[in-house]
Amino acid sequence: MAVCKLCHTNVKYSGNTTNLRSHLQRHHPDKVMLTQELKKLRPRHDPKQTVLDSDGGCSHKFPSTSPRSQKITESIAYFICQDLRPYSVVENIGFRRMVNAMEPRYPVLSRQHLTKVCVPRLYAQTKAHVKASLGKAERVALTCDGWTSRTTEAYVTITAYFINEEWELVTYVLQTRDMPESHTGHNLAEHLRKALAEWEITEKDPVIVTDNASNMTIAAEEAAFTLHVKCYAHTLNLAAQRALKITAVARLLGRVRRIVNFFRRSTTANHMLKKKPRLLQLPEHKLMTDVVTRWNSAHDMLERFLEQQPAICAALLSSEVRKTEKDLCTLTESDVTTAEEVVSALKPMKEATQYMSKEKTPTLSVIAPLQDTLINGLKPIEGESAVIKEMKAAMSGDLQKRYIDLRATLHACSAVLKLSLWSVVEEGTGKCNGSADDEGMASEEETVDDGVRFKEGESSQGQHPPPRNPKPSCPLAALLGGERYGGGAQPKTNTQENQAKEQMTRYKEADLLEVKEDPLVWWKEHQYEYPLLSHLAKRYLCIPGTSVSSERVFSTAGDIITAQRSALLPDHVDQIIFLNKNLKRM
């Protein structure tokens, strides 16, 4: 039965409106007539006009193939990958409400459509762009590293480096693929060969940079890379770890660690410690603890402890703290002195690690001068304590046995960077010693001669435009003496071998740049004055000195493979990391 809203009479209802319409016509004809008149006055429905539902939704949605709908869908996929949001966010009530408020006509996509269509499509588009960029590179350098997720799945990340036409160092994370099989040198080599083929860089004379593990060395040899460089940051870590394992240093770190952990564990002690720095006019910094896998965290822990030592002593002497921990004492005066010396001894190693971890600066070319600088700085000094001498001997001994087989190559790389050859640890302390520089230039001359013979028969103007007059407004024109290359002077010789020697002579006579100046900027400004050398510069300056870029993916992956998303498929992990790292470069 249905109830009439006008007279409240029960009307029989059997699934259609015939009885209801008859009731209105018999008992309420005036209402029926009024309704018909209103329909005549109502304008015809415009298909382009949007009709809203009572809940604020839209009864007329965009087709999923419309340009507007596709644009929004692409933006959502970009948001998911760039901000590392879970796929399920598109099904959250708050997200749907936000999208509906901005565009009621948009049909919000499902999680399945996002994972099976949208993200793979964005991945394919970005991958095509990356492959096109790699195809233009003269040489590609790779870094490779392995890691394990919280779900105990093993992954291998490969990152590519090259210098583009604008002399910018470009970095792309190529892939993060699962590797369930054992990470032997043979299996890793096969993994690398497949990556080279997939990204079409086999013919780019690829170089690889890895950690010091033996399986990586075997993999690089079997995959037939022309050059294998071991990560210098990892090398510094191994040297520093030797120093930290010295008995006196390990005991000191244990004492400091115990005090730091006490303040991190006790809310009362932590509250007291927070109040002391302001009273003592100290920086309001929290104490830091060390991590086994990061040697520089031990340096940071000691440095922060020394900075906050007056506040720590004051907090430990307070009655509130003494009630809970009577036996805990701060460092003795002798311990403090040793801690200060340890921090001072480790500081150059930390600064070198920080410099080598940069992504936008050529770093392989500074390994040779940096290695010499560190080893010279680790020589014992009269008056130093026995602990510091032992630390320096341990670090120096470890560094000296590294890169022996790559010494000539590293000096050749440094020669390309001659205009910016500096002591990295202390800015402005002087230039590198002449012997290393001369050896590098000799290696570079041999490389140039080999390159000339390889290009026998080609015109010197084939790949690079001929030398042209530097622009008057060039900021670095005075560096080489503008008059030397101005006036459209013709080359003195015609053969490429003579041109190479002439370019090398002028290059060796050029002034050194300041530490803060970028060598890539210099080469961009002077590439036409040194066409043969600039070709070699691109081949060397693209090689990183560390595999830090691949290691940094671990933290990104940790944000992706959380407890809520531990079931994420390996293919999805690869796609999200690839897009997260590379979308910003498109």
Coordinates of C-alpha atoms in Angstrom, one line a residue:
M1 CA 0.0 0.0 0.0
A2 CA 1.1 3.6 -0.7
V3 CA 0.0 6.7 1.2
C4 CA -1.1 9.9 -0.6
K5 CA 0.8 12.9 0.7
L6 CA -2.2 15.2 0.0
C7 CA -5.1 13.3 1.7
H8 CA -3.2 10.5 3.5
T9 CA -5.5 7.9 1.8
N10 CA -4.1 4.3 1.4
V11 CA -3.8 3.4 -2.2
K12 CA -3.1 -0.1 -3.4
Y13 CA 0.3 -0.3 -5.0
S14 CA 1.5 -3.4 -6.9
G15 CA 4.8 -2.3 -8.5
N16 CA 3.5 0.3 -11.0
T17 CA 2.1 3.8 -10.8
T18 CA -1.3 3.2 -12.5
N19 CA -3.4 3.3 -9.3
L20 CA -1.5 6.2 -8.0
R21 CA -2.0 8.3 -11.1
S22 CA -5.8 7.4 -11.2
H23 CA -6.1 8.5 -7.5
L24 CA -4.6 11.9 -8.3
Q25 CA -6.8 12.4 -11.3
R26 CA -10.0 11.5 -9.5
H27 CA -9.3 13.2 -6.1
H28 CA -6.8 15.9 -6.9
P29 CA -7.3 17.1 -10.5
D30 CA -6.1 20.6 -9.7
K31 CA -2.7 19.4 -8.5
V32 CA -2.3 17.3 -11.7
M33 CA -3.1 20.3 -13.9
L34 CA -0.7 22.5 -12.0
T35 CA 2.1 20.0 -12.5
Q36 CA 1.4 19.8 -16.2
E37 CA 1.6 23.6 -16.5
L38 CA 4.9 23.7 -14.7
K39 CA 6.4 21.1 -17.0
K40 CA 5.5 23.3 -20.0
L41 CA 7.3 26.3 -18.4
R42 CA 10.4 24.3 -17.5
P43 CA 13.2 24.7 -20.1
R44 CA 14.4 21.7 -22.1
H45 CA 17.3 19.7 -20.6
D46 CA 20.7 20.8 -21.8
P47 CA 22.9 17.7 -22.1
K48 CA 26.0 19.9 -21.3
Q49 CA 24.4 21.1 -18.0
T50 CA 25.4 19.3 -14.9
V51 CA 22.7 18.0 -12.6
L52 CA 23.7 17.5 -9.0
D53 CA 22.4 14.7 -6.8
S54 CA 21.0 15.5 -3.4
D55 CA 24.3 14.4 -1.8
G56 CA 26.4 16.9 -3.7
G57 CA 27.5 14.3 -6.3
C58 CA 27.2 14.7 -10.0
S59 CA 24.7 12.6 -12.1
H60 CA 26.6 13.5 -15.3
K61 CA 30.3 12.3 -15.1
F62 CA 33.1 12.8 -17.6
P63 CA 33.9 9.8 -19.8
S64 CA 37.1 8.2 -18.7
T65 CA 38.6 8.9 -22.1
S66 CA 37.9 12.6 -22.0
P67 CA 41.0 14.9 -21.9
R68 CA 39.9 16.4 -18.6
S69 CA 39.4 13.0 -17.0
Q70 CA 42.7 11.7 -18.3
K71 CA 44.6 14.8 -17.0
I72 CA 43.2 14.3 -13.5
T73 CA 44.0 10.6 -13.6
E74 CA 47.6 11.3 -14.6
S75 CA 47.9 13.8 -11.8
I76 CA 46.6 11.3 -9.3
A77 CA 49.2 8.7 -10.5
Y78 CA 51.9 11.4 -10.3
F79 CA 50.8 12.2 -6.7
I80 CA 50.9 8.5 -5.7
C81 CA 54.4 8.0 -7.0
Q82 CA 56.0 11.3 -6.2
D83 CA 54.7 11.5 -2.6
L84 CA 54.9 7.8 -2.0
R85 CA 51.3 7.3 -1.1
P86 CA 49.7 3.9 -1.0
Y87 CA 47.5 2.8 -3.9
S88 CA 44.6 2.4 -1.5
V89 CA 44.5 6.2 -1.0
V90 CA 42.1 6.6 -4.0
E91 CA 39.5 4.5 -2.1
N92 CA 39.7 6.6 1.1
I93 CA 36.6 8.7 1.9
G94 CA 38.6 11.9 2.5
F95 CA 40.5 11.6 -0.8
R96 CA 37.2 11.0 -2.7
R97 CA 35.5 13.9 -1.0
M98 CA 38.5 16.2 -1.9
V99 CA 38.4 15.1 -5.6
N100 CA 34.6 15.6 -5.7
A101 CA 34.9 19.1 -4.3
M102 CA 37.4 20.1 -6.9
E103 CA 35.8 18.3 -9.9
P104 CA 32.3 16.7 -9.2
R105 CA 32.2 15.4 -12.8
Y106 CA 35.4 13.3 -12.4
P107 CA 34.7 9.5 -11.9
V108 CA 37.3 8.6 -9.3
L109 CA 39.4 5.7 -10.4
S110 CA 39.7 2.4 -8.6
R111 CA 42.8 1.0 -7.0
Q112 CA 42.9 -1.8 -9.6
H113 CA 42.7 0.7 -12.5
L114 CA 45.5 2.6 -10.8
T115 CA 47.9 -0.4 -10.4
K116 CA 47.1 -2.1 -13.7
V117 CA 46.7 0.9 -16.1
C118 CA 47.6 4.3 -14.8
V119 CA 51.0 3.7 -13.0
P120 CA 52.2 1.2 -15.7
R121 CA 51.4 3.8 -18.4
L122 CA 53.2 6.6 -16.6
Y123 CA 56.1 4.2 -16.0
A124 CA 56.3 3.3 -19.8
Q125 CA 56.2 7.0 -20.7
T126 CA 59.0 7.9 -18.3
K127 CA 61.0 4.9 -19.3
A128 CA 60.9 5.9 -22.9
H129 CA 62.1 9.4 -22.0
V130 CA 65.0 8.0 -19.9
K131 CA 66.1 5.6 -22.7
A132 CA 66.0 8.5 -25.2
S133 CA 68.3 10.5 -22.8
L134 CA 70.6 7.6 -22.4
G135 CA 70.8 7.2 -26.1
K136 CA 72.3 10.7 -26.5
A137 CA 75.0 10.2 -23.9
E138 CA 78.6 9.6 -25.0
R139 CA 79.3 7.3 -22.0
V140 CA 77.1 5.9 -19.2
A141 CA 78.4 5.0 -15.8
L142 CA 76.4 2.7 -13.5
T143 CA 76.2 2.2 -9.7
C144 CA 74.9 -1.0 -8.3
D145 CA 73.9 -2.1 -4.8
G146 CA 71.8 -4.8 -3.1
W147 CA 69.4 -4.5 -0.1
T148 CA 66.7 -6.5 1.7
S149 CA 63.2 -5.3 2.4
R150 CA 61.4 -5.7 5.7
T151 CA 59.6 -8.7 4.1
T152 CA 63.1 -10.3 3.5
E153 CA 62.9 -9.9 -0.3
A154 CA 66.2 -9.1 -1.9
Y155 CA 66.5 -6.3 -4.4
V156 CA 69.3 -4.9 -6.6
T157 CA 69.2 -1.2 -7.6
I158 CA 71.0 0.2 -10.6
T159 CA 71.6 3.9 -11.2
A160 CA 72.9 5.6 -14.3
Y161 CA 75.1 8.7 -14.7
F162 CA 76.0 10.7 -17.8
I163 CA 76.7 14.2 -18.9
N164 CA 74.1 15.7 -21.3
E165 CA 74.6 18.1 -24.1
E166 CA 74.4 21.0 -21.6
W167 CA 77.2 19.7 -19.6
E168 CA 75.0 18.7 -16.7
L169 CA 75.6 15.6 -14.7
V170 CA 72.3 13.6 -15.0
T171 CA 71.3 10.8 -12.7
Y172 CA 68.6 8.2 -13.3
V173 CA 67.5 5.3 -11.1
L174 CA 67.1 2.7 -13.8
Q175 CA 65.6 -0.2 -11.9
T176 CA 65.1 -1.8 -8.5
R177 CA 64.4 -5.5 -9.3
D178 CA 63.9 -8.4 -7.0
M179 CA 66.7 -11.0 -7.0
P180 CA 65.6 -14.1 -5.0
E181 CA 68.6 -16.2 -6.2
S182 CA 71.9 -16.1 -4.3
H183 CA 73.9 -12.9 -4.9
T184 CA 76.9 -14.6 -6.3
G185 CA 79.2 -12.9 -8.7
H186 CA 77.9 -15.0 -11.6
N187 CA 74.2 -14.2 -10.8
L188 CA 74.9 -10.5 -10.4
A189 CA 76.8 -10.5 -13.7
E190 CA 73.8 -12.0 -15.5
H191 CA 71.5 -9.4 -13.8
L192 CA 73.8 -6.6 -15.0
R193 CA 74.0 -7.9 -18.6
K194 CA 70.2 -8.0 -18.8
A195 CA 70.0 -4.4 -17.5
L196 CA 72.5 -3.2 -20.1
A197 CA 70.5 -4.8 -22.8
E198 CA 67.1 -3.6 -21.5
W199 CA 68.3 0.0 -21.3
E200 CA 70.3 -0.2 -24.6
I201 CA 73.6 1.0 -23.1
T202 CA 75.8 -1.9 -24.0
E203 CA 77.5 0.1 -26.7
K204 CA 78.0 3.2 -24.4
D205 CA 81.3 1.9 -23.0
P206 CA 79.7 1.5 -19.5
V207 CA 81.6 1.8 -16.3
I208 CA 80.3 0.4 -13.0
V209 CA 80.8 1.6 -9.4
T210 CA 80.1 -0.8 -6.5
D211 CA 81.1 -1.5 -3.0
N212 CA 84.2 -3.5 -2.1
A213 CA 82.5 -6.8 -1.8
S214 CA 84.1 -9.7 -3.7
N215 CA 80.9 -10.8 -5.5
M216 CA 80.6 -7.3 -7.0
T217 CA 84.2 -7.6 -8.3
I218 CA 83.5 -10.9 -9.9
A219 CA 80.2 -9.6 -11.4
A220 CA 82.0 -6.6 -13.0
E221 CA 84.6 -8.8 -14.6
E222 CA 82.1 -11.3 -16.0
A223 CA 79.8 -8.6 -17.3
A224 CA 82.9 -7.2 -19.2
F225 CA 82.7 -3.6 -17.9
T226 CA 85.6 -1.6 -19.3
L227 CA 86.2 -0.1 -15.8
H228 CA 85.2 -1.2 -12.3
V229 CA 85.6 1.4 -9.5
K230 CA 85.1 0.6 -5.9
C231 CA 82.9 3.0 -3.9
Y232 CA 85.2 5.5 -2.2
A233 CA 82.6 6.2 0.5
H234 CA 82.7 2.5 1.4
T235 CA 86.5 2.6 1.3
L236 CA 86.5 5.5 3.8
N237 CA 84.0 3.6 6.0
L238 CA 86.2 0.5 6.1
A239 CA 89.2 2.6 7.1
A240 CA 87.3 4.5 9.8
Q241 CA 85.8 1.3 11.2
R242 CA 89.4 0.0 11.8
A243 CA 90.1 3.1 13.9
L244 CA 86.8 2.7 15.9
K245 CA 87.7 -0.9 16.8
I246 CA 90.8 0.1 18.6
T247 CA 90.3 -0.9 22.3
A248 CA 90.7 2.5 23.8
V249 CA 88.3 4.1 21.2
A250 CA 85.8 1.3 21.5
R251 CA 85.8 1.7 25.3
L252 CA 85.3 5.4 25.0
L253 CA 82.4 5.0 22.6
G254 CA 80.8 2.5 25.0
R255 CA 80.8 5.0 27.9
V256 CA 79.4 7.8 25.8
R257 CA 76.7 5.4 24.3
R258 CA 75.6 4.4 27.8
I259 CA 75.1 8.0 28.9
V260 CA 73.3 8.9 25.7
N261 CA 71.0 5.8 26.0
F262 CA 70.2 6.7 29.6
F263 CA 68.9 10.1 28.6
R264 CA 67.0 8.7 25.7
R265 CA 65.4 6.1 28.0
S266 CA 64.6 8.1 31.1
T267 CA 61.8 10.8 30.7
T268 CA 62.9 12.5 33.9
A269 CA 66.5 12.8 32.9
N270 CA 65.6 13.8 29.3
H271 CA 63.3 16.6 30.7
M272 CA 66.1 17.9 33.0
L273 CA 68.6 17.8 30.1
K274 CA 66.3 19.9 27.9
K275 CA 66.3 22.7 30.4
K276 CA 70.0 22.9 31.0
P277 CA 71.3 24.2 27.6
R278 CA 69.2 27.3 27.8
L279 CA 70.5 28.1 31.3
L280 CA 74.1 27.4 30.2
Q281 CA 73.7 29.3 26.9
L282 CA 74.4 26.2 24.8
P283 CA 72.8 25.1 21.5
E284 CA 69.5 23.3 22.2
H285 CA 70.4 20.1 20.5
K286 CA 69.4 16.5 21.3
L287 CA 72.0 13.9 22.0
M288 CA 72.8 11.5 19.2
T289 CA 73.6 7.8 19.2
D290 CA 75.7 5.8 16.8
V291 CA 74.6 3.2 14.3
V292 CA 76.7 0.2 13.5
T293 CA 76.4 0.6 9.7
R294 CA 77.4 4.3 9.7
W295 CA 80.8 5.0 11.1
N296 CA 80.3 8.8 10.9
S297 CA 77.4 8.4 13.4
A298 CA 80.1 7.6 16.0
H299 CA 81.8 10.9 15.1
D300 CA 78.5 12.8 15.4
M301 CA 77.7 11.1 18.7
L302 CA 81.0 12.2 20.2
E303 CA 80.9 15.7 18.7
R304 CA 77.3 16.3 20.1
F305 CA 78.3 14.8 23.5
L306 CA 81.2 17.2 23.8
E307 CA 79.0 20.2 22.8
Q308 CA 76.4 19.3 25.4
Q309 CA 78.8 18.1 28.1
P310 CA 78.2 21.0 30.6
A311 CA 74.4 20.4 30.3
I312 CA 74.9 16.6 30.7
C313 CA 77.0 17.1 33.9
A314 CA 74.5 19.5 35.3
A315 CA 71.6 17.1 34.6
L316 CA 73.4 14.1 36.1
L317 CA 74.1 16.1 39.3
S318 CA 70.5 17.1 39.8
S319 CA 68.7 15.4 42.6
E320 CA 65.8 14.2 40.4
V321 CA 68.2 12.3 38.2
R322 CA 70.5 11.0 41.0
K323 CA 67.4 9.3 42.6
T324 CA 67.0 7.0 39.6
E325 CA 70.6 6.4 38.5
K326 CA 73.3 6.8 41.2
D327 CA 76.1 4.9 39.5
L328 CA 76.0 6.7 36.2
C329 CA 78.9 9.2 35.8
T330 CA 80.0 11.5 33.0
L331 CA 83.4 11.2 31.3
T332 CA 86.6 11.9 33.2
E333 CA 88.8 14.8 32.1
S334 CA 91.1 12.4 30.4
D335 CA 88.2 10.8 28.5
V336 CA 87.0 14.2 27.4
T337 CA 90.5 15.0 26.0
T338 CA 90.6 11.7 24.2
A339 CA 87.1 12.3 22.8
E340 CA 88.2 15.7 21.4
E341 CA 91.2 14.1 19.8
V342 CA 89.2 11.3 18.2
V343 CA 86.7 13.8 16.8
S344 CA 89.5 15.9 15.4
A345 CA 91.1 12.8 13.8
L346 CA 87.9 11.6 12.2
K347 CA 86.8 15.0 10.9
P348 CA 88.7 14.9 7.6
M349 CA 87.3 11.4 6.9
K350 CA 83.7 12.7 7.6
E351 CA 84.2 15.8 5.4
A352 CA 85.6 13.6 2.6
T353 CA 82.6 11.2 2.9
Q354 CA 80.1 14.2 2.7
Y355 CA 81.8 15.6 -0.4
M356 CA 81.9 12.2 -2.1
S357 CA 78.2 11.7 -1.5
K358 CA 77.2 14.6 -3.7
E359 CA 75.2 13.7 -6.8
K360 CA 75.6 16.8 -8.9
T361 CA 79.4 17.0 -8.7
P362 CA 82.0 14.9 -10.5
T363 CA 83.6 12.8 -7.7
L364 CA 85.8 10.1 -9.3
S365 CA 88.2 12.7 -10.5
V366 CA 88.9 13.9 -7.0
I367 CA 89.7 10.4 -5.5
A368 CA 93.4 10.6 -6.3
P369 CA 94.1 14.0 -4.8
L370 CA 91.7 13.4 -2.0
Q371 CA 93.4 10.1 -1.2
D372 CA 96.8 11.7 -1.1
T373 CA 95.5 14.5 1.1
L374 CA 94.0 12.1 3.6
I375 CA 97.0 9.9 3.8
N376 CA 99.3 12.9 4.3
G377 CA 97.0 14.2 7.0
L378 CA 97.2 10.9 8.8
K379 CA 100.9 11.1 9.4
P380 CA 101.7 11.1 13.1
I381 CA 102.4 14.4 14.8
E382 CA 104.8 14.9 17.7
G383 CA 103.0 15.3 20.9
E384 CA 99.9 13.3 19.9
S385 CA 98.6 10.6 22.3
A386 CA 99.2 6.9 21.6
V387 CA 95.5 6.4 20.9
I388 CA 95.4 8.9 18.1
K389 CA 98.7 7.6 16.6
E390 CA 97.2 4.1 16.6
M391 CA 94.0 5.4 15.0
K392 CA 95.9 7.3 12.3
A393 CA 98.1 4.3 11.6
A394 CA 95.0 2.0 11.2
M395 CA 93.3 4.4 8.8
S396 CA 96.4 5.2 6.8
G397 CA 97.3 1.6 6.4
D398 CA 93.9 0.7 5.1
L399 CA 93.7 3.6 2.7
Q400 CA 97.2 2.9 1.2
K401 CA 96.3 -0.6 0.0
R402 CA 93.3 0.7 -1.9
Y403 CA 93.1 1.7 -5.6
I404 CA 96.7 0.5 -6.4
D405 CA 95.6 -1.1 -9.7
L406 CA 93.5 2.0 -10.6
R407 CA 96.2 4.7 -9.8
A408 CA 96.9 5.6 -13.5
T409 CA 93.2 5.7 -14.3
L410 CA 92.4 7.9 -11.3
H411 CA 95.3 10.3 -12.2
A412 CA 93.9 10.5 -15.8
C413 CA 90.5 11.4 -14.4
S414 CA 92.1 14.0 -12.2
A415 CA 93.9 15.5 -15.2
V416 CA 90.5 16.1 -16.8
L417 CA 89.7 18.0 -13.6
K418 CA 93.1 19.8 -13.5
L419 CA 91.4 23.2 -13.7
S420 CA 89.7 22.3 -10.4
L421 CA 92.3 20.1 -8.7
W422 CA 92.1 21.0 -5.1
S423 CA 92.4 19.8 -1.6
V424 CA 88.8 18.9 -0.8
V425 CA 89.0 18.5 2.9
E426 CA 90.2 22.0 3.7
E427 CA 89.0 24.5 1.1
G428 CA 91.7 26.9 -0.1
T429 CA 94.6 25.0 1.5
G430 CA 96.5 24.8 -1.7
K431 CA 96.8 22.8 -4.9
C432 CA 97.6 19.1 -5.1
N433 CA 101.2 18.1 -5.4
G434 CA 102.8 18.3 -8.8
S435 CA 103.9 14.7 -9.1
A436 CA 100.3 13.4 -9.1
D437 CA 99.3 16.1 -11.5
D438 CA 102.1 15.4 -13.9
E439 CA 101.4 11.7 -13.8
G440 CA 97.8 12.4 -14.6
M441 CA 98.6 14.6 -17.5
A442 CA 101.0 12.0 -18.9
S443 CA 98.2 9.4 -18.8
E444 CA 95.8 11.9 -20.3
E445 CA 98.2 12.6 -23.2
E446 CA 98.3 8.9 -23.9
T447 CA 94.6 8.7 -23.8
V448 CA 94.2 11.6 -26.2
D449 CA 96.7 10.1 -28.6
D450 CA 94.8 6.8 -28.5
G451 CA 91.6 8.7 -29.2
V452 CA 93.1 10.4 -32.2
R453 CA 94.4 7.2 -33.7
F454 CA 90.9 5.7 -33.1
K455 CA 89.4 8.5 -35.1
E456 CA 91.9 8.4 -37.9
G457 CA 90.4 9.7 -41.0
E458 CA 87.7 11.7 -39.3
S459 CA 87.5 15.4 -39.5
S460 CA 88.3 17.3 -36.4
Q461 CA 85.1 19.1 -37.0
G462 CA 83.0 16.0 -37.4
Q463 CA 81.6 15.7 -34.0
H464 CA 82.5 19.1 -32.4
P465 CA 82.1 22.5 -34.1
P466 CA 85.4 24.2 -34.9
P467 CA 86.9 26.5 -32.2
R468 CA 85.2 29.8 -32.2
N469 CA 85.9 33.1 -30.7
P470 CA 84.8 33.3 -27.0
K471 CA 82.0 35.6 -26.3
P472 CA 83.1 38.9 -24.8
S473 CA 80.5 38.4 -22.1
C474 CA 81.9 35.0 -21.0
P475 CA 82.5 35.2 -17.3
L476 CA 85.6 32.9 -17.5
A477 CA 87.2 34.6 -20.5
A478 CA 89.9 36.1 -18.4
L479 CA 90.8 32.8 -16.9
L480 CA 92.6 31.6 -20.0
G481 CA 93.5 35.1 -21.3
G482 CA 90.9 36.0 -23.9
E483 CA 93.5 37.4 -26.3
R484 CA 95.2 34.0 -26.6
Y485 CA 92.1 32.5 -28.3
G486 CA 90.5 35.6 -29.8
G487 CA 90.7 37.1 -33.2
G488 CA 89.6 33.9 -35.1
A489 CA 93.2 32.5 -35.0
Q490 CA 93.6 29.4 -37.2
P491 CA 95.0 26.2 -35.8
K492 CA 98.7 25.9 -36.2
T493 CA 98.6 22.3 -37.4
N494 CA 96.2 20.2 -39.4
T495 CA 96.6 16.7 -38.2
Q496 CA 94.5 15.5 -35.2
E497 CA 97.5 14.2 -33.4
N498 CA 99.2 17.7 -33.5
Q499 CA 95.9 19.3 -32.6
A500 CA 95.6 17.0 -29.6
K501 CA 99.1 17.9 -28.4
E502 CA 98.5 21.6 -29.0
Q503 CA 95.2 21.5 -27.0
M504 CA 97.0 19.6 -24.2
T505 CA 99.8 22.2 -24.1
R506 CA 97.3 25.1 -23.8
Y507 CA 95.2 23.1 -21.3
K508 CA 98.2 22.5 -19.0
E509 CA 99.0 26.2 -19.1
A510 CA 95.5 27.3 -18.0
D511 CA 95.0 28.6 -14.5
L512 CA 93.4 26.6 -11.8
L513 CA 89.8 27.3 -10.9
E514 CA 88.7 28.2 -7.3
V515 CA 87.4 25.3 -5.2
K516 CA 83.9 26.6 -5.3
E517 CA 83.8 26.7 -9.1
D518 CA 82.1 23.9 -11.1
P519 CA 84.4 22.1 -13.6
L520 CA 81.3 21.2 -15.7
V521 CA 80.5 24.9 -16.1
W522 CA 84.1 25.5 -17.3
W523 CA 84.0 22.7 -19.8
K524 CA 80.7 24.0 -21.2
E525 CA 82.2 27.4 -21.7
H526 CA 85.5 26.0 -23.3
Q527 CA 84.4 22.9 -25.1
Y528 CA 85.0 24.4 -28.5
E529 CA 88.5 25.5 -27.6
Y530 CA 89.4 22.0 -26.6
P531 CA 87.2 19.8 -28.8
L532 CA 89.2 16.6 -28.3
L533 CA 89.8 17.1 -24.6
S534 CA 86.2 18.0 -24.0
H535 CA 85.2 14.6 -25.5
L536 CA 87.4 12.8 -23.0
A537 CA 86.2 15.1 -20.2
K538 CA 82.6 13.9 -20.7
R539 CA 83.8 10.3 -20.6
Y540 CA 85.6 10.8 -17.3
L541 CA 83.5 13.3 -15.4
C542 CA 80.3 11.3 -15.7
I543 CA 81.8 8.5 -13.5
P544 CA 80.8 8.8 -9.8
G545 CA 83.3 7.9 -7.1
T546 CA 80.7 6.3 -4.9
S547 CA 77.6 4.1 -5.1
V548 CA 75.7 6.3 -2.7
S549 CA 72.8 7.0 -5.2
S550 CA 71.9 3.3 -5.3
E551 CA 72.2 3.1 -1.5
R552 CA 69.9 6.1 -1.0
V553 CA 67.1 4.1 -2.7
F554 CA 67.0 2.0 0.5
S555 CA 65.5 4.8 2.5
T556 CA 63.0 5.5 -0.3
A557 CA 62.1 1.8 -0.5
G558 CA 61.7 1.8 3.3
D559 CA 59.0 4.5 2.9
I560 CA 57.3 2.4 0.2
I561 CA 57.4 -1.1 1.8
T562 CA 55.9 -0.2 5.1
A563 CA 54.0 -2.6 7.4
Q564 CA 50.7 -1.6 5.7
R565 CA 52.1 -2.3 2.3
S566 CA 54.4 -5.2 3.0
A567 CA 52.5 -7.3 0.3
L568 CA 53.4 -4.9 -2.5
L569 CA 54.5 -6.8 -5.5
P570 CA 58.1 -6.5 -6.7
D571 CA 57.0 -5.0 -10.0
H572 CA 55.1 -2.3 -8.2
V573 CA 58.1 -1.5 -6.0
D574 CA 60.3 -1.1 -9.1
Q575 CA 57.7 1.1 -10.8
I576 CA 57.1 3.4 -7.8
I577 CA 60.8 3.8 -7.0
F578 CA 61.6 4.5 -10.7
L579 CA 58.9 7.1 -11.0
N580 CA 59.6 8.7 -7.6
K581 CA 63.3 9.2 -8.5
N582 CA 62.9 10.2 -12.2
L583 CA 59.6 12.1 -12.6
K584 CA 61.1 15.3 -11.2
R585 CA 63.7 15.2 -14.0
M586 CA 61.2 15.1 -16.8

